Amino acid sequence: MPPVPTAPEPLDPSSVAAGERPAGHPDLPVREPAAAELARTATRSAEDALAPPPGDLPVAPATTAGGAAPAARVRLGDVVPAPERVAPVAGADFVLTPDTVIRVSPDDDARAAAGQLADLLRPATGYPLPVGDDTRAGTGGDIVLALVDSADLGPEGYRLDVTSDGVRVEAATGAGLFFGVQTLRQLLPAAVESPTPAAERWVLPGGSITDRPRFPYRGAMLDVARHFFGVPDVLRVIDHLARYKLNHLHLHLTDDQGWRIAVDSWPRLAEVGGAGEVGGGPGGHYSRDDYRRIVAYAAERHVTVVPEIDLPGHTHAALTAYGELAPEGVAPPPYTGTEVGFSYVDPTSERTYEFVADVLGEIAALTPGPWLHIGGDEAFKVRPEAYAAFVERAQRIVAATGRTVVGWHQIAPAAHSGGRVLQWWGTDGEDRVTADAVRRGARLVLSPANHAYLDMKYAPDTPIGHDWAGLIDVRRAYDWDPGTHVAGVPADAVLGVEAPLWTESVTSRAEVEFMLFPRLPAIAELGWSPRATHDWAGFRGRLAGHGPRWAAAGVAFHRSPEIPWPTEPPASAAPQAAIPTQPEPPAPAAVPRQPGPEEASAPAPPA
Ligand code: TNX
């Protein structure tokens, strides 16, 4: 057994595999709220404190009658992610009216998608938009959602036709209809995102779209361990995923600073291990019902939850609850800093495997999706042989739950287990061990830290975030190809993409959104759109039109200088003014590293 450090030791760079960079290092900024930019979006800070009802965006000042911004006309090709095929037809625009009805093919999936469409459109339009089964002849003035037998659309594709007579969305599945609804939403003026009635002419551009995703796995990760985010915040993140046709939410549920999910067989994990976070805040955890609510809300939006229990490292919080799992058998004090790589559960103890089996068994029972993520990153204190043996055993435990194992690409050296998925977070697209694992049957989810890590700063003066993997503005998030990114990994071994948001420096919903937007749509486009549509100039133009949508929805975002955002209307005509302006000169310099576990008995002062 390797000796247990009394403090997280400075990482030896030579111990870190090529392409990886140790993280959580002293480049963390001062825990100022994301000062300049966020202050400008803080018109909604009061509303932020209010939990929104599921599915609703929090109240944002609306574009009201008389105050409507001169919205740029939406074109059929303005959709993000870019559709597979777009065929505009001049003179075929459709206008939504107070008399528009939504009609559906008579089945529950179509009714569900229609209900969601009506819920999206009613607040801003103020129209009743009744939903009914499609029993009438003709389509005059209506929106029709129909499930059809169409193999070429696949499990997530859809077809959308807009004529001056009506709108028709077709798909072979409920998911396809749902994604078609998201496209329809984007074809309406930005004010459709307003939570209150807006003065607008609700025009949809004429023509047709045929669309299917490039990759089946398109996701984002939220780290709820470094800072805890309550259920309403998670539901809102799910709403954001759904807008951009992302279909997986990876929840990083456990780490050194907190254990965030109740486990009946090991109750102290959440009760004790969940009662803290980075910086010394109160932390928190999800009850089993909370978690079920998240999973169900996601499922309604065709989003699969991927729960991660990070093992064998990143387990300090679990050790504070159950000292018997610690290599030295003693519970350490809580940890509120941001170092990584110092903790691990004892891989030589049978009790550890009972813990792993109990926890993964309970999580599997709560999770309908096929995936269980076992982490596996940065277990620097576990020797390679012991590490591989641990991972192999954990993989068998996952298999026994009937789920497919996912792990960070560090698990590559362990033996193959059926269908396993490695999540790539390297920074140079080169790793022989990962390529070998793929040859043995593993598939890859791509999260290259230097393109897809949403906790990286946009620019040197971004008030929150890291920069160990570089600065990532929109172009860097967008300009890479998941199909060819990792040497020796063919496109058909790539399951998809995921954008992780680690939250050492991210403390509030507004800060989460500020880091997601506008980069999340860039990653979403890489996951959904055919490579042939990849074009930075086109993307930045399309993305620009989303700024006013986020503003109308009260979403804080980074006003990247790379994107030609529409000019803001004069203040008098834009009462909402929710678009942040450019950041002020840099926030104060970085703070020294947070205390290690042994120093942390007196928690670091909350920022
Ligand atoms: C690396 S990438 C980590 C996390 C940190 C993150 C910060 C990976 C699997 N682990 O523990 O939060 O960097 O950017």
Coordinates of C-alpha atoms and ligand atoms in Angstrom, one line a residue:
M1 CA 0.0 0.0 0.0
P2 CA 1.4 3.4 -0.8
P3 CA 1.7 5.6 2.2
V4 CA -1.1 8.0 2.8
P5 CA 0.0 11.6 2.6
T6 CA -0.7 13.9 5.5
A7 CA -1.4 16.6 2.9
P8 CA -2.0 16.6 -0.8
E9 CA 1.5 16.6 -2.2
P10 CA 2.5 18.8 -5.1
L11 CA 2.0 16.6 -8.1
D12 CA 5.0 15.3 -9.9
P13 CA 4.4 16.2 -13.5
S14 CA 6.2 13.1 -14.6
S15 CA 3.6 10.9 -12.9
V16 CA 0.9 12.3 -15.1
A17 CA 0.4 10.5 -18.4
A18 CA 1.1 12.3 -21.6
G19 CA -1.7 14.4 -22.8
E20 CA -3.0 15.0 -19.2
R21 CA -2.5 17.9 -17.0
P22 CA -3.0 17.8 -13.3
A23 CA -5.9 20.0 -12.3
G24 CA -7.2 22.0 -9.5
H25 CA -4.0 23.9 -9.2
P26 CA -3.2 27.3 -7.8
D27 CA -4.5 29.0 -10.9
L28 CA -8.0 29.1 -9.4
P29 CA -9.2 32.7 -9.3
V30 CA -10.3 34.5 -6.2
R31 CA -13.8 33.4 -5.3
E32 CA -15.2 36.7 -6.4
P33 CA -18.6 36.2 -8.0
A34 CA -18.0 36.4 -11.7
A35 CA -17.8 40.1 -11.2
A36 CA -17.9 42.3 -14.2
E37 CA -19.8 40.3 -16.7
L38 CA -22.1 38.7 -14.3
A39 CA -22.9 41.9 -12.5
R40 CA -24.4 43.1 -15.7
T41 CA -26.7 40.1 -16.0
A42 CA -27.6 40.4 -12.4
T43 CA -30.9 42.1 -13.1
R44 CA -32.2 38.6 -12.3
S45 CA -30.2 37.9 -9.2
A46 CA -33.3 38.3 -7.1
E47 CA -35.2 35.9 -9.3
D48 CA -32.3 33.6 -9.1
A49 CA -33.1 33.0 -5.5
L50 CA -36.5 31.7 -6.4
A51 CA -36.7 28.1 -7.5
P52 CA -38.4 28.0 -10.9
P53 CA -41.1 25.5 -11.4
P54 CA -39.8 22.6 -13.5
G55 CA -39.6 23.5 -17.1
D56 CA -40.0 27.2 -16.6
L57 CA -37.2 29.6 -17.0
P58 CA -37.1 32.0 -14.2
V59 CA -38.9 35.2 -14.6
A60 CA -36.9 37.6 -16.7
P61 CA -38.0 41.1 -17.8
A62 CA -39.9 40.5 -20.9
T63 CA -39.8 42.1 -24.3
T64 CA -43.2 43.8 -23.8
A65 CA -45.6 45.5 -26.1
G66 CA -44.1 48.7 -27.5
G67 CA -40.7 47.7 -26.3
A68 CA -40.0 44.9 -28.8
A69 CA -36.5 45.0 -30.1
P70 CA -36.3 45.1 -33.9
A71 CA -35.7 41.4 -34.2
A72 CA -33.6 40.2 -37.1
R73 CA -35.7 37.9 -39.3
V74 CA -35.0 34.2 -38.6
R75 CA -34.0 32.2 -41.6
L76 CA -34.7 28.5 -42.0
G77 CA -30.9 27.7 -41.9
D78 CA -30.3 29.6 -38.6
V79 CA -30.8 26.6 -36.4
V80 CA -28.2 25.4 -33.9
P81 CA -27.1 22.6 -34.1
A82 CA -27.1 22.9 -37.9
P83 CA -29.6 20.5 -39.4
E84 CA -28.6 17.8 -41.9
R85 CA -30.7 19.3 -44.8
V86 CA -32.4 22.7 -45.1
A87 CA -34.5 23.7 -48.1
P88 CA -36.0 27.2 -47.8
V89 CA -39.0 28.1 -49.9
A90 CA -39.5 31.8 -50.6
G91 CA -43.0 33.1 -49.9
A92 CA -44.0 30.1 -47.8
D93 CA -43.8 31.6 -44.4
F94 CA -46.3 30.6 -41.7
V95 CA -47.7 33.0 -39.2
L96 CA -48.9 31.8 -35.8
T97 CA -52.2 33.4 -34.8
P98 CA -54.4 33.3 -31.7
D99 CA -56.5 30.7 -33.7
T100 CA -53.6 28.3 -34.3
V101 CA -54.2 24.8 -32.9
I102 CA -51.7 22.0 -32.4
R103 CA -52.9 18.6 -33.8
V104 CA -51.3 15.3 -33.2
S105 CA -51.3 11.8 -34.5
P106 CA -53.3 9.8 -31.9
D107 CA -50.6 8.5 -29.6
D108 CA -49.0 9.4 -26.3
D109 CA -45.5 10.3 -27.6
A110 CA -47.0 12.8 -30.1
R111 CA -49.3 14.2 -27.4
A112 CA -46.4 14.6 -25.0
A113 CA -44.3 16.5 -27.6
A114 CA -47.4 18.7 -28.5
G115 CA -47.9 19.5 -24.9
Q116 CA -44.3 20.6 -24.6
L117 CA -44.6 22.7 -27.7
A118 CA -47.7 24.4 -26.4
D119 CA -46.0 25.0 -23.0
L120 CA -43.0 26.6 -24.8
L121 CA -45.1 28.9 -27.0
R122 CA -48.0 30.0 -24.7
P123 CA -46.1 32.4 -22.4
A124 CA -44.6 34.6 -25.1
T125 CA -47.4 34.5 -27.6
G126 CA -50.2 34.6 -25.1
Y127 CA -52.2 32.3 -27.5
P128 CA -54.3 29.4 -26.2
L129 CA -52.8 26.9 -28.6
P130 CA -55.1 24.0 -27.8
V131 CA -53.8 20.5 -28.4
G132 CA -56.0 17.9 -30.0
D133 CA -55.9 14.7 -31.9
D134 CA -55.6 15.1 -35.7
T135 CA -59.1 14.1 -36.8
R136 CA -59.8 17.1 -39.0
A137 CA -59.2 17.2 -42.8
G138 CA -56.7 19.7 -44.0
T139 CA -54.0 21.5 -42.2
G140 CA -55.1 25.1 -42.6
G141 CA -53.5 27.3 -40.0
D142 CA -52.4 24.5 -37.8
I143 CA -49.3 22.8 -36.4
V144 CA -49.3 19.1 -36.8
L145 CA -47.0 16.7 -35.0
A146 CA -47.2 13.2 -36.4
L147 CA -45.4 9.9 -35.6
V148 CA -44.7 8.1 -38.8
D149 CA -43.1 4.9 -39.9
S150 CA -40.0 6.3 -41.4
A151 CA -36.8 4.2 -40.9
D152 CA -34.6 6.8 -42.6
L153 CA -35.2 9.3 -39.8
G154 CA -33.7 7.0 -37.2
P155 CA -34.4 7.0 -33.5
E156 CA -33.8 10.8 -33.1
G157 CA -34.4 12.4 -36.5
Y158 CA -37.4 14.5 -37.7
R159 CA -38.7 16.3 -40.7
L160 CA -40.2 19.7 -40.5
D161 CA -42.3 21.4 -43.2
V162 CA -43.4 25.0 -43.1
T163 CA -45.8 26.3 -45.6
S164 CA -48.1 29.3 -45.5
D165 CA -50.9 26.9 -44.7
G166 CA -49.4 25.2 -41.7
V167 CA -46.4 23.5 -40.1
R168 CA -45.9 19.7 -40.0
V169 CA -43.3 17.9 -37.8
E170 CA -42.8 14.1 -38.5
A171 CA -40.7 11.6 -36.7
A172 CA -40.5 7.9 -36.0
T173 CA -40.1 8.4 -32.3
G174 CA -41.1 10.7 -29.5
A175 CA -37.5 11.9 -29.2
G176 CA -37.5 12.8 -32.9
L177 CA -40.7 14.9 -32.4
F178 CA -39.2 16.5 -29.4
F179 CA -36.1 17.6 -31.3
G180 CA -38.3 18.8 -34.2
V181 CA -40.1 20.9 -31.6
Q182 CA -36.8 22.4 -30.5
T183 CA -36.0 23.4 -34.1
L184 CA -39.5 24.9 -34.5
R185 CA -38.9 27.0 -31.4
Q186 CA -35.7 28.3 -32.8
L187 CA -37.4 29.3 -36.1
L188 CA -39.6 31.8 -34.2
P189 CA -38.4 35.2 -33.3
A190 CA -36.2 35.4 -30.2
A191 CA -39.0 36.9 -28.1
V192 CA -40.5 33.4 -28.0
E193 CA -38.2 32.8 -25.1
S194 CA -39.9 35.6 -23.1
P195 CA -41.8 34.3 -20.0
T196 CA -44.5 37.0 -20.6
P197 CA -46.5 38.0 -23.7
A198 CA -44.4 39.9 -26.2
A199 CA -45.5 42.1 -29.0
E200 CA -44.2 40.2 -32.0
R201 CA -45.3 38.8 -35.3
W202 CA -44.8 35.0 -34.9
V203 CA -43.5 34.1 -38.3
L204 CA -41.8 30.8 -39.2
P205 CA -39.7 30.8 -42.4
G206 CA -41.1 28.6 -45.2
G207 CA -39.4 25.4 -46.4
S208 CA -38.4 22.1 -45.1
I209 CA -35.7 20.6 -42.8
T210 CA -34.7 16.9 -42.6
D211 CA -32.4 16.2 -39.7
R212 CA -30.7 13.4 -37.7
P213 CA -27.8 13.4 -35.3
R214 CA -24.2 12.4 -36.3
F215 CA -23.5 10.8 -32.9
P216 CA -25.9 9.0 -30.5
Y217 CA -24.2 10.3 -27.3
R218 CA -24.3 14.1 -26.9
G219 CA -23.9 15.4 -23.4
A220 CA -22.8 17.8 -20.7
M221 CA -21.5 17.1 -17.2
L222 CA -22.3 19.1 -14.1
D223 CA -20.0 18.7 -11.1
V224 CA -22.3 18.9 -8.2
A225 CA -19.6 17.7 -5.8
R226 CA -17.2 20.7 -5.6
H227 CA -20.2 23.0 -5.2
F228 CA -23.6 21.6 -4.7
F229 CA -26.5 22.6 -7.0
G230 CA -30.1 22.0 -5.9
V231 CA -32.7 20.2 -8.0
P232 CA -34.2 23.4 -9.6
D233 CA -30.7 24.3 -10.9
V234 CA -30.2 20.9 -12.3
L235 CA -33.6 20.9 -14.0
R236 CA -32.8 24.2 -15.6
V237 CA -29.5 22.8 -16.9
I238 CA -31.6 19.9 -18.4
D239 CA -33.7 22.5 -20.2
H240 CA -30.6 24.0 -21.7
L241 CA -29.4 20.6 -22.9
A242 CA -32.7 20.0 -24.5
R243 CA -32.7 23.2 -26.5
Y244 CA -29.6 22.1 -28.2
K245 CA -30.6 18.5 -28.7
L246 CA -28.1 17.1 -26.2
N247 CA -29.4 13.8 -24.8
H248 CA -27.1 13.0 -21.8
L249 CA -26.6 14.7 -18.5
H250 CA -23.6 13.3 -16.6
L251 CA -23.8 14.1 -12.9
H252 CA -20.5 14.1 -11.1
L253 CA -22.0 13.1 -7.8
T254 CA -19.0 12.5 -5.6
D255 CA -15.6 13.9 -5.1
D256 CA -13.2 14.9 -2.3
Q257 CA -15.3 17.9 -1.2
G258 CA -18.7 16.3 -1.1
W259 CA -20.9 13.2 -1.6
R260 CA -24.2 14.3 -3.1
I261 CA -26.5 11.3 -3.3
A262 CA -28.3 9.5 -0.5
V263 CA -27.3 5.8 -0.2
D264 CA -29.6 3.8 2.2
S265 CA -27.0 1.1 3.0
W266 CA -24.3 3.7 3.8
P267 CA -26.3 6.7 5.2
R268 CA -23.3 8.6 6.4
L269 CA -22.0 9.1 2.9
A270 CA -24.5 11.8 2.2
E271 CA -25.3 12.9 5.8
V272 CA -21.6 13.4 6.7
G273 CA -19.8 13.4 3.4
G274 CA -22.3 15.8 1.8
A275 CA -22.1 18.5 4.4
G276 CA -19.5 20.7 2.9
E277 CA -18.1 22.0 -0.4
V278 CA -15.2 24.0 -1.8
G279 CA -14.6 27.1 0.2
G280 CA -16.5 25.9 3.3
G281 CA -20.1 26.3 2.2
P282 CA -22.8 24.1 3.5
G283 CA -22.9 21.6 0.6
G284 CA -26.0 19.4 0.4
H285 CA -27.1 16.2 -1.2
Y286 CA -30.0 14.7 -3.2
S287 CA -32.5 12.5 -1.5
R288 CA -33.5 9.4 -3.5
D289 CA -36.7 11.3 -4.4
D290 CA -34.7 14.3 -5.5
Y291 CA -32.7 12.1 -7.8
R292 CA -35.8 10.4 -9.1
R293 CA -37.2 13.8 -9.9
I294 CA -34.1 14.8 -11.9
V295 CA -34.1 11.5 -13.8
A296 CA -37.8 11.8 -14.6
Y297 CA -37.6 15.4 -15.7
A298 CA -34.7 14.5 -17.9
A299 CA -36.5 11.5 -19.4
E300 CA -39.4 13.7 -20.4
R301 CA -36.9 15.7 -22.4
H302 CA -35.2 12.7 -23.9
V303 CA -32.2 13.2 -21.7
T304 CA -30.5 10.2 -20.1
V305 CA -28.9 10.8 -16.7
V306 CA -25.4 9.3 -16.3
P307 CA -24.5 9.1 -12.6
E308 CA -20.8 9.1 -11.7
I309 CA -19.4 7.7 -8.5
D310 CA -15.8 8.6 -8.7
L311 CA -13.5 5.7 -7.7
P312 CA -11.0 4.8 -6.3
G313 CA -9.6 8.3 -6.1
H314 CA -11.5 11.6 -5.5
T315 CA -13.1 9.8 -2.5
H316 CA -12.0 12.0 0.4
A317 CA -15.7 12.9 1.3
A318 CA -16.6 9.2 1.6
L319 CA -13.6 8.6 3.9
T320 CA -14.8 11.4 6.2
A321 CA -18.0 9.4 6.6
Y322 CA -16.5 5.9 6.8
G323 CA -12.9 5.8 8.0
E324 CA -12.9 2.1 7.6
L325 CA -12.6 2.7 3.8
A326 CA -9.4 4.7 4.2
P327 CA -6.1 3.0 3.7
E328 CA -5.1 4.0 7.3
G329 CA -8.6 3.1 8.6
V330 CA -9.2 6.5 10.1
A331 CA -11.7 9.2 9.0
P332 CA -10.0 12.4 8.0
P333 CA -11.5 15.9 8.5
P334 CA -13.5 17.4 5.6
Y335 CA -11.7 18.9 2.7
T336 CA -12.7 22.3 1.2
G337 CA -9.8 23.0 -1.1
T338 CA -9.3 22.3 -4.8
E339 CA -6.3 20.0 -5.0
V340 CA -6.8 16.6 -6.7
G341 CA -5.2 13.2 -6.6
F342 CA -4.5 12.7 -2.9
S343 CA -7.4 10.5 -1.8
Y344 CA -8.4 6.9 -2.4
V345 CA -10.4 4.0 -1.0
D346 CA -8.3 1.0 0.2
P347 CA -8.1 -1.3 -2.9
T348 CA -6.8 -4.1 -0.7
S349 CA -9.8 -4.3 1.6
E350 CA -12.9 -6.4 1.0
R351 CA -14.9 -3.8 2.8
T352 CA -14.2 -1.4 -0.1
Y353 CA -15.8 -3.8 -2.6
E354 CA -18.8 -4.2 -0.4
F355 CA -19.1 -0.4 -0.4
V356 CA -18.7 -0.3 -4.2
A357 CA -21.3 -3.0 -4.8
D358 CA -23.8 -1.5 -2.4
V359 CA -23.5 2.0 -3.7
L360 CA -23.5 1.1 -7.4
G361 CA -26.4 -1.3 -6.8
E362 CA -28.5 1.4 -5.3
I363 CA -27.6 4.0 -7.9
A364 CA -28.4 1.5 -10.7
A365 CA -31.7 0.8 -9.1
L366 CA -32.6 4.5 -9.2
T367 CA -31.3 5.1 -12.7
P368 CA -33.2 3.9 -15.7
G369 CA -30.5 4.7 -18.2
P370 CA -27.9 2.2 -19.4
W371 CA -24.8 3.9 -18.0
L372 CA -22.9 3.8 -14.7
H373 CA -19.8 6.0 -14.6
I374 CA -17.1 4.9 -12.1
G375 CA -14.7 7.9 -12.6
G376 CA -11.2 6.4 -12.3
D377 CA -9.3 9.7 -12.9
E378 CA -6.4 11.0 -11.0
A379 CA -5.9 8.1 -8.5
F380 CA -2.3 9.1 -8.3
K381 CA -1.6 7.4 -5.0
V382 CA -2.7 3.9 -6.1
R383 CA 0.0 1.8 -7.9
P384 CA -0.8 0.9 -11.5
E385 CA -1.3 -2.9 -10.8
A386 CA -3.6 -2.2 -7.8
Y387 CA -5.5 0.4 -9.8
A388 CA -6.1 -1.9 -12.8
A389 CA -7.3 -4.7 -10.5
F390 CA -9.6 -2.3 -8.7
V391 CA -11.1 -1.0 -12.0
E392 CA -11.6 -4.6 -13.3
R393 CA -13.5 -5.5 -10.2
A394 CA -15.6 -2.4 -10.3
Q395 CA -16.3 -3.1 -13.9
R396 CA -17.6 -6.6 -12.9
I397 CA -19.7 -5.0 -10.2
V398 CA -21.3 -2.7 -12.8
A399 CA -21.9 -5.5 -15.2
A400 CA -23.7 -7.4 -12.4
T401 CA -26.1 -4.4 -12.2
G402 CA -26.9 -4.9 -15.9
R403 CA -25.4 -1.5 -16.8
T404 CA -22.6 -0.5 -19.1
V405 CA -19.5 1.0 -17.5
V406 CA -18.2 4.4 -18.3
G407 CA -14.9 5.8 -16.9
W408 CA -12.5 8.5 -17.6
H409 CA -9.8 7.3 -20.0
Q410 CA -7.4 6.5 -17.2
I411 CA -9.3 3.2 -16.9
A412 CA -8.0 2.2 -20.3
P413 CA -5.3 -0.2 -19.0
A414 CA -7.8 -2.3 -17.2
A415 CA -9.1 -5.4 -19.1
H416 CA -12.0 -4.9 -21.5
S417 CA -15.6 -5.4 -20.2
G418 CA -18.6 -5.6 -22.4
G419 CA -19.3 -2.4 -24.3
R420 CA -17.3 -0.2 -21.9
V421 CA -17.0 3.5 -22.7
L422 CA -14.0 5.7 -22.0
Q423 CA -14.4 9.4 -21.6
W424 CA -11.4 11.1 -23.2
W425 CA -10.2 14.3 -21.4
G426 CA -6.7 14.5 -22.8
T427 CA -5.3 17.6 -24.4
D428 CA -3.2 16.3 -27.3
G429 CA -5.3 13.6 -29.0
E430 CA -2.6 11.0 -28.6
D431 CA -2.7 8.1 -26.2
R432 CA -1.5 4.6 -27.1
V433 CA -3.2 3.0 -24.1
T434 CA -6.6 4.5 -25.0
A435 CA -6.2 3.5 -28.7
D436 CA -5.3 -0.1 -27.5
A437 CA -8.4 -0.2 -25.3
V438 CA -10.5 0.9 -28.3
R439 CA -9.0 -1.9 -30.4
R440 CA -10.1 -4.3 -27.6
G441 CA -13.7 -3.0 -27.9
A442 CA -14.0 0.2 -25.9
R443 CA -15.9 3.1 -27.3
L444 CA -15.0 6.8 -26.7
V445 CA -16.9 9.8 -25.5
L446 CA -14.9 12.9 -26.4
S447 CA -14.3 15.6 -23.8
P448 CA -10.9 17.0 -24.8
A449 CA -10.1 19.4 -21.9
N450 CA -8.6 22.0 -24.3
H451 CA -11.8 22.2 -26.3
A452 CA -14.7 20.9 -24.3
Y453 CA -14.0 21.7 -20.7
L454 CA -16.5 24.4 -19.8
D455 CA -14.6 25.3 -16.6
M456 CA -11.8 26.8 -18.6
K457 CA -11.7 30.6 -18.8
Y458 CA -12.8 32.2 -22.0
A459 CA -10.1 34.8 -21.8
P460 CA -7.4 35.9 -19.3
D461 CA -9.8 38.2 -17.6
T462 CA -12.7 35.8 -17.3
P463 CA -13.6 36.2 -13.6
I464 CA -14.1 32.4 -12.8
G465 CA -12.6 29.2 -14.1
H466 CA -9.2 27.5 -14.7
D467 CA -6.7 27.8 -17.5
W468 CA -4.6 24.7 -17.1
A469 CA -6.0 23.3 -20.4
G470 CA -5.8 26.8 -22.0
L471 CA -8.3 29.5 -22.7
I472 CA -11.4 28.3 -24.5
D473 CA -13.5 30.8 -26.3
V474 CA -16.2 29.8 -28.8
R475 CA -14.0 29.1 -31.8
R476 CA -11.7 26.8 -29.8
A477 CA -14.8 24.9 -28.4
Y478 CA -16.1 24.5 -32.0
D479 CA -13.1 23.9 -34.2
W480 CA -12.2 20.3 -33.8
D481 CA -13.6 17.0 -35.1
P482 CA -14.7 14.3 -32.7
G483 CA -14.5 11.7 -35.5
T484 CA -10.8 12.2 -36.0
H485 CA -9.6 13.7 -32.7
V486 CA -7.8 10.8 -31.0
A487 CA -5.1 9.1 -32.9
G488 CA -5.9 5.4 -33.6
V489 CA -9.5 5.8 -32.7
P490 CA -11.8 5.5 -35.8
A491 CA -15.0 7.5 -36.1
D492 CA -17.1 4.4 -35.6
A493 CA -15.6 3.9 -32.1
V494 CA -16.7 7.4 -31.1
L495 CA -20.0 7.3 -29.3
G496 CA -20.2 11.0 -29.1
V497 CA -19.2 14.2 -27.2
E498 CA -19.6 15.7 -23.8
A499 CA -18.9 19.1 -22.3
P500 CA -17.9 18.8 -18.6
L501 CA -18.4 21.7 -16.2
W502 CA -16.3 21.3 -13.1
T503 CA -17.3 23.6 -10.4
E504 CA -14.4 24.4 -8.1
S505 CA -14.9 28.1 -9.0
V506 CA -18.5 28.0 -10.1
T507 CA -20.9 28.7 -7.2
S508 CA -24.3 29.8 -8.6
R509 CA -26.8 29.1 -11.3
A510 CA -25.9 32.3 -13.1
E511 CA -22.2 31.3 -13.0
V512 CA -23.1 27.9 -14.4
E513 CA -25.0 29.5 -17.3
F514 CA -22.2 32.0 -17.9
M515 CA -19.8 29.1 -18.4
L516 CA -22.2 27.1 -20.5
F517 CA -23.2 29.9 -22.9
P518 CA -22.1 30.3 -25.6
R519 CA -19.8 27.2 -25.6
L520 CA -22.4 24.5 -24.9
P521 CA -24.1 25.0 -28.3
A522 CA -20.7 24.7 -30.0
I523 CA -20.2 21.2 -28.5
A524 CA -23.8 20.3 -29.2
E525 CA -23.3 21.1 -32.9
L526 CA -20.2 18.9 -33.0
G527 CA -22.3 16.1 -31.6
W528 CA -25.4 16.5 -33.8
S529 CA -24.5 18.1 -37.1
P530 CA -22.9 16.3 -40.1
R531 CA -19.3 17.2 -40.6
A532 CA -20.2 18.6 -44.0
T533 CA -22.0 21.5 -42.2
H534 CA -18.9 22.4 -40.1
D535 CA -18.1 26.0 -40.9
W536 CA -16.9 28.6 -38.3
A537 CA -18.1 31.6 -40.3
G538 CA -21.6 30.1 -40.6
F539 CA -21.7 28.9 -37.0
R540 CA -20.8 32.2 -35.5
G541 CA -23.5 33.9 -37.6
R542 CA -26.1 31.4 -36.6
L543 CA -25.1 31.5 -32.9
A544 CA -25.3 35.3 -32.8
G545 CA -29.1 35.1 -33.1
H546 CA -29.2 33.1 -29.9
G547 CA -27.9 36.0 -27.7
P548 CA -31.3 37.7 -27.8
R549 CA -32.9 34.3 -27.0
W550 CA -30.8 33.8 -23.9
A551 CA -31.4 37.4 -22.9
A552 CA -35.2 37.0 -23.3
A553 CA -35.0 33.8 -21.2
G554 CA -32.9 35.5 -18.4
V555 CA -29.8 33.3 -19.2
A556 CA -26.5 34.9 -18.2
F557 CA -23.9 34.4 -21.0
H558 CA -20.5 35.4 -22.0
R559 CA -20.6 38.1 -24.7
S560 CA -17.8 36.6 -26.6
P561 CA -16.0 39.1 -28.9
E562 CA -15.8 36.2 -31.5
I563 CA -19.5 36.3 -32.1
P564 CA -21.3 39.1 -34.1
W565 CA -24.1 39.6 -31.6
P566 CA -26.9 41.7 -32.9
T567 CA -26.6 45.3 -32.0
E568 CA -28.6 46.0 -28.8
P569 CA -31.5 48.3 -29.4
P570 CA -31.5 51.7 -27.6
A571 CA -32.1 51.3 -23.9
S572 CA -35.5 52.9 -24.1
A573 CA -36.6 50.2 -26.5
A574 CA -35.0 47.3 -24.6
P575 CA -36.3 47.2 -21.0
Q576 CA -34.8 43.8 -20.5
A577 CA -31.2 44.7 -21.3
A578 CA -30.2 41.3 -20.0
I579 CA -27.3 40.8 -22.4
P580 CA -24.1 41.3 -20.5
T581 CA -21.6 43.7 -21.8
Q582 CA -17.9 43.0 -22.1
P583 CA -15.9 42.3 -19.0
E584 CA -14.2 45.0 -17.1
P585 CA -10.4 45.0 -16.7
P586 CA -9.2 41.8 -15.1
A587 CA -10.4 40.7 -11.6
P588 CA -7.8 40.7 -8.9
A589 CA -5.1 38.1 -9.2
A590 CA -5.3 34.5 -8.4
V591 CA -5.6 33.3 -4.9
P592 CA -3.1 30.9 -3.3
R593 CA -4.0 27.3 -3.2
Q594 CA -6.7 26.1 -0.8
P595 CA -5.7 24.2 2.3
G596 CA -5.1 20.5 2.2
P597 CA -7.2 18.0 4.3
E598 CA -5.2 18.3 7.4
E599 CA -5.3 22.0 7.3
A600 CA -8.9 22.1 6.5
S601 CA -10.4 21.3 10.0
A602 CA -10.8 25.0 10.1
P603 CA -12.5 25.4 6.8
A604 CA -11.2 28.0 4.4
P605 CA -13.2 31.2 4.7
P606 CA -16.1 31.3 2.2
A607 CA -15.4 33.8 -0.4
Ligands
TNX1 C1 -9.5 17.5 -13.9 S1 -10.5 15.7 -15.9 C2 -10.4 16.7 -13.2 C3 -11.3 17.2 -12.2 C4 -11.1 18.7 -12.0 C5 -10.8 19.3 -13.4 C6 -10.7 20.8 -13.3 C7 -10.8 14.9 -14.7 C8 -11.4 13.6 -15.0 N1 -10.6 15.3 -13.5 O1 -11.1 16.6 -11.0 O2 -12.2 19.2 -11.4 O3 -9.7 18.8 -14.0 O4 -10.5 21.4 -14.6

